[in-house]
XYZ file of N, CA and C in Angstrom:
642
model
N -9.181 10.377 -21.756
C -8.163 10.375 -20.870
C -8.171 9.905 -19.603
N -7.370 8.947 -19.121
C -7.541 8.065 -17.948
C -7.461 9.097 -16.886
N -8.185 8.493 -15.772
C -8.177 9.486 -14.768
C -7.960 8.261 -13.578
N -7.448 9.046 -12.185
C -7.222 8.296 -11.056
C -7.499 9.227 -10.015
N -8.175 8.612 -8.993
C -8.900 9.339 -7.705
C -7.669 9.018 -6.841
N -6.888 9.778 -6.094
C -6.260 9.624 -4.897
C -7.208 10.332 -3.755
N -7.431 9.141 -2.900
C -8.534 9.639 -2.118
C -7.808 10.635 -0.781
N -8.483 11.705 -0.577
C -7.927 12.614 0.512
C -8.710 12.558 1.591
N -7.938 12.042 2.959
C -8.890 12.197 4.124
C -7.806 12.780 4.999
N -6.987 13.423 4.814
C -6.106 14.348 5.300
C -4.927 13.775 6.004
N -4.458 12.475 5.456
C -3.648 11.569 6.235
C -2.889 10.819 5.212
N -2.593 11.337 3.766
C -1.731 10.645 3.007
C -0.873 11.671 2.269
N 0.160 10.972 1.718
C 1.205 12.077 1.223
C 0.819 12.377 -0.109
N -0.115 13.040 -0.311
C -0.986 13.230 -1.459
C -0.118 13.794 -2.642
N 0.686 14.906 -2.326
C 1.317 15.671 -3.283
C 2.422 14.845 -4.181
N 3.299 13.973 -3.169
C 4.208 13.082 -3.839
C 3.598 12.116 -4.842
N 2.540 11.553 -4.245
C 1.627 10.401 -5.053
C 1.332 11.242 -6.583
N 0.611 12.232 -6.307
C 0.133 12.523 -7.565
C 0.910 13.189 -8.600
N 2.272 13.762 -8.055
C 3.334 14.140 -8.756
C 3.804 12.969 -9.680
N 4.160 11.921 -8.900
C 4.664 10.572 -9.319
C 3.675 10.138 -10.390
N 2.620 10.145 -10.309
C 1.523 9.467 -11.120
C 1.727 10.430 -12.453
N 1.662 11.776 -12.618
C 1.774 12.419 -13.756
C 2.892 12.437 -14.153
N 4.124 12.187 -13.540
C 5.559 11.980 -14.151
C 5.747 10.828 -15.233
N 4.901 9.939 -14.599
C 5.134 8.520 -15.245
C 3.848 8.280 -16.407
N 3.178 9.243 -16.428
C 1.987 9.036 -17.146
C 1.527 10.685 -17.619
N 2.186 11.484 -18.524
C 1.815 12.742 -18.802
C 0.313 12.901 -19.494
N -0.302 13.744 -18.978
C -1.834 13.615 -19.382
C -2.758 12.829 -18.431
N -2.328 12.192 -17.681
C -3.377 11.361 -16.676
C -4.166 12.623 -15.882
N -5.353 12.226 -15.719
C -6.084 13.193 -15.039
C -6.120 12.526 -13.468
N -5.242 13.241 -12.730
C -5.281 12.911 -11.171
C -6.308 14.183 -10.222
N -7.082 13.194 -9.595
C -7.845 13.766 -8.692
C -7.756 13.502 -7.333
N -7.167 14.624 -6.326
C -6.838 14.412 -5.265
C -8.357 14.864 -4.688
N -9.021 13.914 -3.891
C -10.223 14.281 -3.494
C -10.760 13.111 -2.694
N -11.901 13.767 -1.807
C -12.766 12.809 -0.902
C -14.288 12.983 -1.561
N -14.420 13.486 -2.639
C -15.803 13.395 -3.084
C -16.211 12.259 -3.799
N -17.225 11.527 -3.303
C -17.561 10.348 -3.454
C -17.999 10.110 -5.330
N -18.484 11.215 -5.691
C -18.822 11.116 -6.867
C -17.731 11.181 -7.855
N -16.427 11.782 -7.537
C -15.192 11.904 -8.194
C -14.498 10.659 -8.026
N -14.647 9.896 -6.919
C -14.010 8.740 -6.850
C -14.838 7.862 -7.566
N -16.133 7.820 -7.760
C -16.847 6.659 -8.234
C -16.570 7.009 -9.719
N -16.372 7.743 -10.224
C -16.417 8.201 -11.637
C -14.896 7.872 -12.294
N -13.803 7.863 -11.302
C -12.535 7.757 -11.828
C -12.485 6.616 -12.338
N -11.045 6.237 -13.234
C -10.926 5.041 -13.725
C -10.196 3.907 -12.673
N -9.648 4.571 -11.849
C -8.403 3.841 -10.924
C -8.614 4.677 -9.849
N -8.327 4.132 -8.395
C -8.406 4.698 -7.349
C -7.131 4.209 -6.382
N -6.577 5.033 -5.630
C -5.785 4.701 -4.807
C -6.066 5.630 -3.323
N -5.562 4.472 -2.350
C -6.033 4.923 -0.887
C -4.513 5.000 -0.368
N -3.785 6.338 -0.190
C -2.542 6.382 0.236
C -2.816 6.409 2.041
N -1.425 6.744 2.645
C -1.673 6.745 3.909
C -0.603 7.005 4.533
N -0.493 8.006 5.470
C 0.866 7.927 6.755
C 0.146 8.160 8.207
N 1.035 7.963 8.972
C 0.321 8.346 10.458
C 0.120 7.347 11.369
N -0.688 7.640 12.410
C -1.226 6.385 13.857
C -2.345 6.024 12.742
N -2.685 4.463 13.029
C -3.723 4.071 12.474
C -5.201 4.371 13.088
N -4.901 4.586 14.267
C -6.483 5.429 15.053
C -6.675 6.620 14.412
N -5.661 7.466 14.161
C -6.155 8.790 13.325
C -6.494 8.512 12.051
N -5.742 7.628 11.119
C -6.482 7.454 10.070
C -7.698 6.722 9.574
N -8.019 5.704 10.887
C -9.512 5.222 10.996
C -10.499 6.118 11.192
N -9.840 7.137 12.050
C -11.313 7.822 12.452
C -11.369 9.056 11.448
N -10.204 9.292 10.673
C -10.445 10.218 9.264
C -11.158 9.880 8.312
N -11.073 8.319 8.141
C -11.623 7.723 7.180
C -13.177 7.583 7.212
N -13.326 7.185 8.448
C -14.887 7.182 9.023
C -15.686 8.335 8.895
N -14.836 9.308 9.341
C -15.357 11.015 9.407
C -15.928 11.386 8.020
N -14.914 11.015 7.134
C -15.293 11.487 5.758
C -15.849 10.511 4.692
N -16.141 9.379 5.041
C -16.960 8.268 4.435
C -16.184 7.511 3.510
N -15.147 7.504 3.807
C -13.872 7.018 2.766
C -13.979 5.344 2.954
N -14.363 4.935 4.141
C -14.595 3.240 4.106
C -15.456 3.055 3.233
N -16.796 3.753 3.004
C -17.689 3.535 1.787
C -17.160 3.812 0.537
N -16.479 4.653 0.218
C -15.749 4.956 -0.912
C -14.819 3.908 -1.510
N -13.897 3.114 -0.337
C -13.062 2.324 -0.628
C -13.900 0.855 -1.056
N -14.720 0.754 0.041
C -15.708 -0.842 -0.335
C -16.270 -0.715 -2.000
N -16.974 0.854 -2.319
C -17.397 0.838 -3.617
C -16.584 0.517 -4.591
N -15.474 1.031 -4.512
C -14.212 1.204 -5.431
C -14.251 -0.134 -5.699
N -13.682 -0.954 -4.687
C -13.142 -2.287 -4.687
C -14.346 -3.199 -5.169
N -15.401 -3.183 -5.095
C -16.425 -3.685 -5.732
C -16.580 -3.525 -7.292
N -16.507 -2.767 -7.599
C -16.701 -1.979 -8.680
C -15.823 -2.834 -9.932
N -14.683 -3.214 -9.353
C -13.555 -4.112 -9.916
C -12.694 -2.959 -10.769
N -12.891 -1.786 -10.593
C -11.561 -1.133 -11.321
C -10.242 -1.140 -10.353
N -9.221 -0.710 -11.317
C -7.805 -1.036 -10.303
C -7.992 -0.326 -9.156
N -7.382 -0.904 -8.130
C -7.432 -0.015 -6.945
C -6.119 -0.449 -6.281
N -5.416 0.497 -5.832
C -4.181 0.508 -4.984
C -4.151 1.147 -3.732
N -3.570 0.167 -2.790
C -3.555 0.853 -1.407
C -2.159 1.092 -0.987
N -1.568 2.002 -0.486
C -0.198 2.319 -0.178
C -0.010 2.823 1.374
N 1.030 1.991 1.875
C 1.564 2.052 3.245
C 0.242 1.901 4.470
N -0.175 2.792 5.127
C -1.238 2.685 5.749
C -2.575 2.416 5.075
N -2.681 2.827 4.069
C -3.588 2.548 2.781
C -3.869 0.763 2.681
N -2.594 0.403 2.768
C -2.463 -0.934 2.883
C -2.867 -1.561 4.022
N -2.437 -1.074 5.173
C -2.622 -1.766 6.431
C -4.175 -1.709 6.712
N -4.870 -0.323 6.336
C -6.097 -0.375 6.387
C -6.952 -1.480 5.686
N -6.572 -2.101 5.141
C -7.398 -3.101 4.117
C -7.513 -4.021 5.110
N -6.650 -4.429 6.018
C -6.717 -5.575 7.027
C -7.716 -5.464 8.160
N -7.805 -6.420 8.726
C -9.186 -6.408 9.703
C -8.787 -5.893 11.163
N -7.610 -5.724 11.891
C -7.257 -5.075 12.682
C -5.756 -4.577 12.771
N -5.413 -3.617 13.813
C -4.006 -3.369 13.935
C -3.723 -3.319 15.343
N -2.513 -3.750 15.887
C -2.269 -3.539 17.184
C -1.918 -2.111 17.458
N -1.539 -1.144 16.508
C -1.374 0.277 16.975
C -2.317 0.708 17.911
N -2.033 1.870 18.675
C -2.908 2.518 19.714
C -3.724 1.540 20.419
N -3.215 0.408 20.773
C -3.992 -0.555 21.546
C -4.813 -1.091 21.121
N -4.986 -1.024 19.791
C -5.859 -2.060 18.880
C -7.073 -1.135 18.231
N -6.794 -1.343 16.942
C -7.901 -0.489 16.117
C -8.437 -1.223 15.301
N -9.804 -1.298 14.762
C -10.440 -1.890 13.777
C -10.207 -1.285 12.731
N -9.998 -2.214 11.720
C -9.470 -1.647 10.282
C -10.989 -1.824 9.341
N -10.738 -1.889 7.952
C -11.938 -2.020 6.968
C -12.151 -3.505 6.608
N -11.274 -4.283 7.085
C -11.645 -5.956 6.829
C -11.851 -6.249 5.388
N -11.206 -5.955 4.390
C -11.144 -6.134 3.089
C -10.375 -7.500 2.876
N -8.949 -7.626 3.738
C -8.391 -8.713 3.458
C -8.118 -9.338 4.983
N -8.163 -10.675 5.287
C -8.143 -11.203 6.544
C -6.818 -11.307 6.920
N -6.654 -10.862 8.344
C -5.220 -10.607 8.697
C -4.964 -9.487 9.595
N -3.873 -9.507 10.320
C -3.564 -8.374 11.165
C -2.568 -7.708 10.921
N -2.446 -6.389 11.372
C -1.243 -5.482 11.374
C -0.617 -5.555 12.868
N 0.874 -6.029 12.860
C 1.381 -6.087 14.028
C 2.747 -5.169 14.145
N 3.012 -5.184 15.507
C 4.435 -4.429 15.882
C 5.674 -5.007 15.686
N 6.707 -4.394 15.177
C 7.853 -4.905 15.051
C 8.515 -5.488 16.152
N 8.206 -4.581 17.425
C 8.743 -4.947 18.549
C 9.806 -3.843 19.231
N 10.204 -4.174 20.376
C 10.995 -2.844 20.990
C 12.479 -3.745 21.154
N 12.639 -5.271 20.689
C 13.696 -5.739 20.905
C 13.754 -6.747 19.374
N 13.544 -5.980 18.523
C 13.918 -6.616 16.909
C 15.348 -6.802 16.627
N 15.594 -8.198 16.427
C 17.114 -8.420 16.049
C 17.225 -9.112 14.838
N 18.499 -9.180 14.140
C 18.739 -10.139 13.267
C 20.402 -10.450 13.592
N 20.543 -11.862 13.027
C 21.902 -12.259 13.438
C 22.602 -11.399 14.838
N 21.838 -11.514 15.817
C 22.270 -10.866 16.777
C 22.543 -9.345 17.252
N 22.031 -8.559 16.050
C 22.294 -7.145 16.101
C 20.901 -6.666 16.185
N 20.633 -5.678 16.986
C 19.332 -4.951 17.398
C 18.989 -4.087 16.179
N 17.860 -4.258 15.805
C 17.351 -3.141 14.630
C 16.748 -2.307 15.148
N 16.765 -1.073 14.674
C 15.863 0.099 14.633
C 14.391 -0.054 14.242
N 13.389 0.339 14.989
C 12.332 0.463 14.804
C 11.977 2.126 14.838
N 11.116 2.639 13.928
C 10.687 2.362 12.701
C 11.570 1.248 11.866
N 11.208 0.645 10.987
C 12.030 0.324 9.503
C 11.873 1.461 8.927
N 13.068 1.872 8.558
C 13.181 3.060 7.409
C 14.192 2.860 6.760
N 14.070 3.136 5.251
C 15.105 3.182 4.495
C 14.511 2.049 3.149
N 15.602 1.788 2.541
C 15.590 0.849 1.085
C 15.593 -0.690 1.769
N 14.733 -1.483 1.154
C 14.858 -2.704 1.389
C 14.546 -3.685 0.105
N 14.905 -4.976 0.158
C 14.541 -5.741 -1.077
C 13.313 -6.307 -1.086
N 12.571 -6.291 -1.829
C 11.336 -6.974 -2.069
C 11.236 -8.422 -2.760
N 11.196 -9.318 -2.419
C 10.946 -10.710 -3.204
C 9.575 -10.772 -3.599
N 9.257 -11.043 -4.882
C 7.942 -10.970 -5.564
C 7.467 -12.751 -5.443
N 6.296 -12.793 -4.818
C 5.971 -14.074 -4.880
C 4.952 -14.604 -5.956
N 4.545 -13.417 -6.652
C 3.458 -13.789 -7.422
C 3.867 -13.342 -8.866
N 3.387 -13.800 -10.042
C 3.520 -13.100 -11.230
C 2.251 -12.165 -11.372
N 2.419 -11.018 -11.084
C 1.595 -10.095 -10.995
C 1.730 -8.805 -12.148
N 0.708 -8.272 -12.726
C 0.951 -7.313 -13.653
C 1.835 -5.857 -13.236
N 1.505 -6.103 -11.918
C 2.159 -4.729 -11.373
C 3.773 -4.890 -10.924
N 4.149 -6.316 -11.294
C 5.523 -6.269 -11.261
C 6.069 -6.501 -12.614
N 5.318 -6.069 -13.509
C 6.105 -5.900 -15.028
C 6.948 -5.337 -14.873
N 8.442 -5.624 -15.415
C 9.361 -4.640 -16.034
C 10.178 -4.290 -14.549
N 9.987 -5.154 -13.524
C 10.451 -4.784 -12.204
C 11.182 -6.314 -11.609
N 12.619 -5.810 -11.684
C 13.469 -7.155 -11.027
C 12.913 -7.640 -9.960
N 12.970 -8.911 -9.663
C 12.854 -9.651 -8.473
C 13.782 -9.379 -7.602
N 13.728 -8.863 -6.250
C 14.728 -8.216 -5.271
C 15.027 -6.848 -5.516
N 14.249 -6.142 -6.241
C 14.318 -4.586 -6.326
C 14.314 -3.957 -4.911
N 14.674 -2.908 -4.752
C 14.592 -2.095 -3.475
C 13.635 -1.101 -3.718
N 12.879 -1.062 -2.780
C 11.847 -0.172 -2.536
C 12.058 0.664 -1.060
N 11.267 1.753 -0.822
C 11.773 2.721 0.274
C 10.585 2.430 1.064
N 10.737 2.235 2.511
C 9.841 1.988 3.534
C 10.083 2.960 4.692
N 8.865 3.132 5.405
C 8.823 3.720 6.676
C 7.688 3.518 7.394
N 7.926 2.243 8.489
C 6.793 1.873 9.228
C 7.242 1.179 10.336
N 6.529 1.158 11.505
C 6.713 0.539 12.801
C 5.991 -0.810 13.063
N 4.807 -0.960 12.185
C 3.974 -2.221 12.066
C 3.910 -2.853 10.574
N 3.724 -3.843 10.610
C 3.905 -4.669 9.492
C 2.546 -5.486 9.212
N 2.161 -5.673 8.031
C 1.096 -6.826 7.790
C 1.489 -8.479 7.617
N 0.338 -9.000 8.389
C 0.285 -10.500 8.433
C -0.826 -10.864 7.940
N -0.935 -11.541 6.528
C -2.167 -11.680 6.074
C -2.462 -13.208 6.220
N -3.849 -13.417 6.540
C -4.025 -14.930 6.914
C -4.334 -15.829 5.670
N -4.503 -15.455 4.627
C -4.507 -15.989 3.203
C -3.295 -16.001 2.569
N -2.506 -16.899 2.623
C -1.099 -16.773 2.143
C -0.836 -16.521 0.440
N -1.979 -17.034 -0.092
C -2.231 -16.949 -1.692
C -2.376 -15.826 -2.070
N -2.800 -14.908 -1.135
C -3.031 -13.373 -1.420
C -1.423 -12.444 -1.462
N -0.681 -13.148 -0.959
C 0.823 -12.609 -0.557
C 1.636 -12.405 -2.052
N 1.979 -11.430 -2.529
C 2.385 -10.968 -3.886
C 3.821 -10.681 -3.407
N 4.215 -10.131 -2.211
C 5.456 -9.490 -2.301
C 5.836 -9.808 -0.684
N 7.244 -9.957 -0.246
C 7.642 -9.996 1.127
C 8.947 -9.307 1.192
N 9.344 -9.145 2.433
C 10.287 -8.304 2.805
C 11.095 -9.007 4.143
N 12.465 -8.721 4.446
C 12.769 -9.327 5.671
C 13.296 -8.001 6.287
N 12.836 -7.858 7.710
C 13.326 -6.983 8.464
C 13.489 -7.368 10.066
N 14.183 -8.093 10.221
C 14.232 -9.262 11.448
C 13.514 -10.177 11.306
N 12.378 -10.228 10.809
C 11.462 -11.421 10.500
C 10.807 -10.868 9.134
N 10.437 -12.175 8.281
C 9.840 -11.956 7.279
C 8.410 -11.504 7.052
N 8.207 -10.495 6.456
C 6.969 -9.857 6.552
C 6.269 -9.737 5.101
N 4.907 -9.442 5.115
C 4.014 -9.334 3.979
C 4.258 -7.484 3.541
N 4.585 -7.557 2.368
C 4.668 -5.989 1.855
C 3.808 -5.825 0.422
N 3.211 -6.982 -0.055
C 2.458 -6.558 -1.323
C 1.347 -7.817 -1.089
N 0.057 -7.495 -1.133
C -1.084 -7.996 -1.207
C -1.944 -7.941 -2.510
N -2.327 -8.955 -2.887
C -3.045 -8.922 -4.431
C -4.412 -9.967 -4.543
N -5.434 -9.329 -4.906
C -6.711 -10.357 -5.104
C -7.710 -9.406 -6.250
N -7.642 -10.187 -7.189
C -8.722 -9.668 -8.122
C -8.236 -7.983 -8.537
N -8.807 -7.028 -8.396
C -8.553 -5.951 -8.772
C -8.053 -4.930 -7.694
N -7.742 -5.490 -6.824
C -6.773 -4.646 -5.549
C -5.279 -5.392 -5.444
N -4.527 -4.363 -5.481
C -2.866 -4.398 -5.305
C -2.909 -3.441 -4.104
N -2.080 -3.890 -3.147
C -1.523 -2.993 -2.166
C -0.164 -3.163 -1.643
N 0.335 -2.071 -1.190
C 1.803 -2.151 -1.079
C 2.283 -1.577 0.390
N 3.077 -1.932 0.976
C 3.704 -1.272 2.416
C 4.498 -0.061 1.862
N 5.527 -0.338 1.080
C 6.490 0.656 0.796
C 5.853 1.739 0.047
N 6.580 2.685 -0.080
C 6.289 3.787 -0.790
C 6.590 3.901 -2.377
N 5.927 3.717 -3.258
C 6.401 3.683 -4.524
C 6.666 4.965 -5.239
N 5.954 5.970 -4.443
C 6.257 7.348 -4.961
C 7.878 7.782 -4.751
N 8.317 7.198 -3.795
C 9.617 7.620 -3.143
C 10.598 6.464 -3.662
N 10.208 5.518 -4.454
C 11.240 4.369 -4.551
C 11.875 4.285 -5.901
N 12.164 5.520 -6.453
C 12.829 5.692 -7.579
C 12.647 4.836 -8.720
N 13.478 4.122 -9.608
C 12.867 3.493 -10.967
C 11.628 2.616 -10.656
N 12.150 1.757 -9.428
C 11.054 0.580 -9.526
C 9.981 1.099 -8.950
N 9.815 2.208 -7.907
C 8.578 2.492 -7.715
C 8.032 3.125 -8.785
N 8.463 3.785 -9.687
C 8.001 4.586 -10.667
C 7.211 3.563 -11.756
N 7.838 2.667 -11.815
C 7.593 1.710 -12.668
C 6.081 0.964 -11.889
N 6.407 0.428 -10.758
C 4.784 -0.247 -10.342
C 3.700 0.797 -10.548
N 3.827 2.296 -10.519
C 3.006 3.198 -10.502
C 2.590 3.071 -12.003
N 3.449 3.194 -13.059
C 3.188 2.955 -14.453
C 2.357 1.895 -14.955
N 3.050 0.856 -14.128
C 2.157 -0.480 -14.416
C 0.558 -0.227 -13.863
N 0.272 0.179 -13.024
C -0.961 0.457 -12.131
C -1.494 1.071 -13.209
N -1.221 2.392 -13.798
C -1.905 3.072 -14.294
C -2.269 2.553 -15.878
N -1.655 1.299 -16.250
C -1.940 0.676 -17.401
C -2.761 -0.876 -17.284
N -2.819 -0.912 -15.902
C -3.623 -2.348 -15.474
C -5.035 -2.196 -15.725
N -5.734 -3.235 -16.577
C -7.047 -3.465 -16.766
C -7.976 -3.906 -15.065
N -7.102 -4.160 -14.117
C -7.735 -4.683 -12.961
C -7.873 -6.208 -13.227
N -7.265 -6.736 -13.777
C -7.552 -8.427 -14.022
C -5.773 -9.059 -13.542
N -5.952 -10.053 -13.103
C -4.875 -10.768 -13.148
C -4.544 -12.225 -13.765
């Protein structure tokens, strides 16, 4: 039986993620846990996250999740970061006057700003709701998902990756920003696949059937 560890450090939408995984693949063993042994023995690992980056990073370091994430990524097993779980993989975030992150991807997490505009119209921050995602690479996690499909977002900060070759998906809200990063066995998304209806569930299904190779 396939197993997936959803890392619990007290800051993720764990119930929705675990239920979505069980829905797309009945029989999958979902471990919502911070136990290093359970994370290490799982076939796949997901790092979710919601809330302020300062609090998320503090809880990760307190629980030893930083090491669990590094070990999981280095193991070569499929790894998925979601929302703040994606942002945490970058080097730093502008949130909370600046927060150091886990530095698995070079780049920063930036604030949309208080005067975000599109075609002369002021946009609300946070960016909340459905938006189109343009696929920048041919990745296994995009299988059977149409380019330009809409996913659900809730965030005030966005990712700007330094290495543009890692960008697998982008979105536009006032400006273009990175919403999916991919490298070897790691895939990370800004949107919430567990809340993104058909396209999001297909992405989770793809993840559960992915061997971690591009």
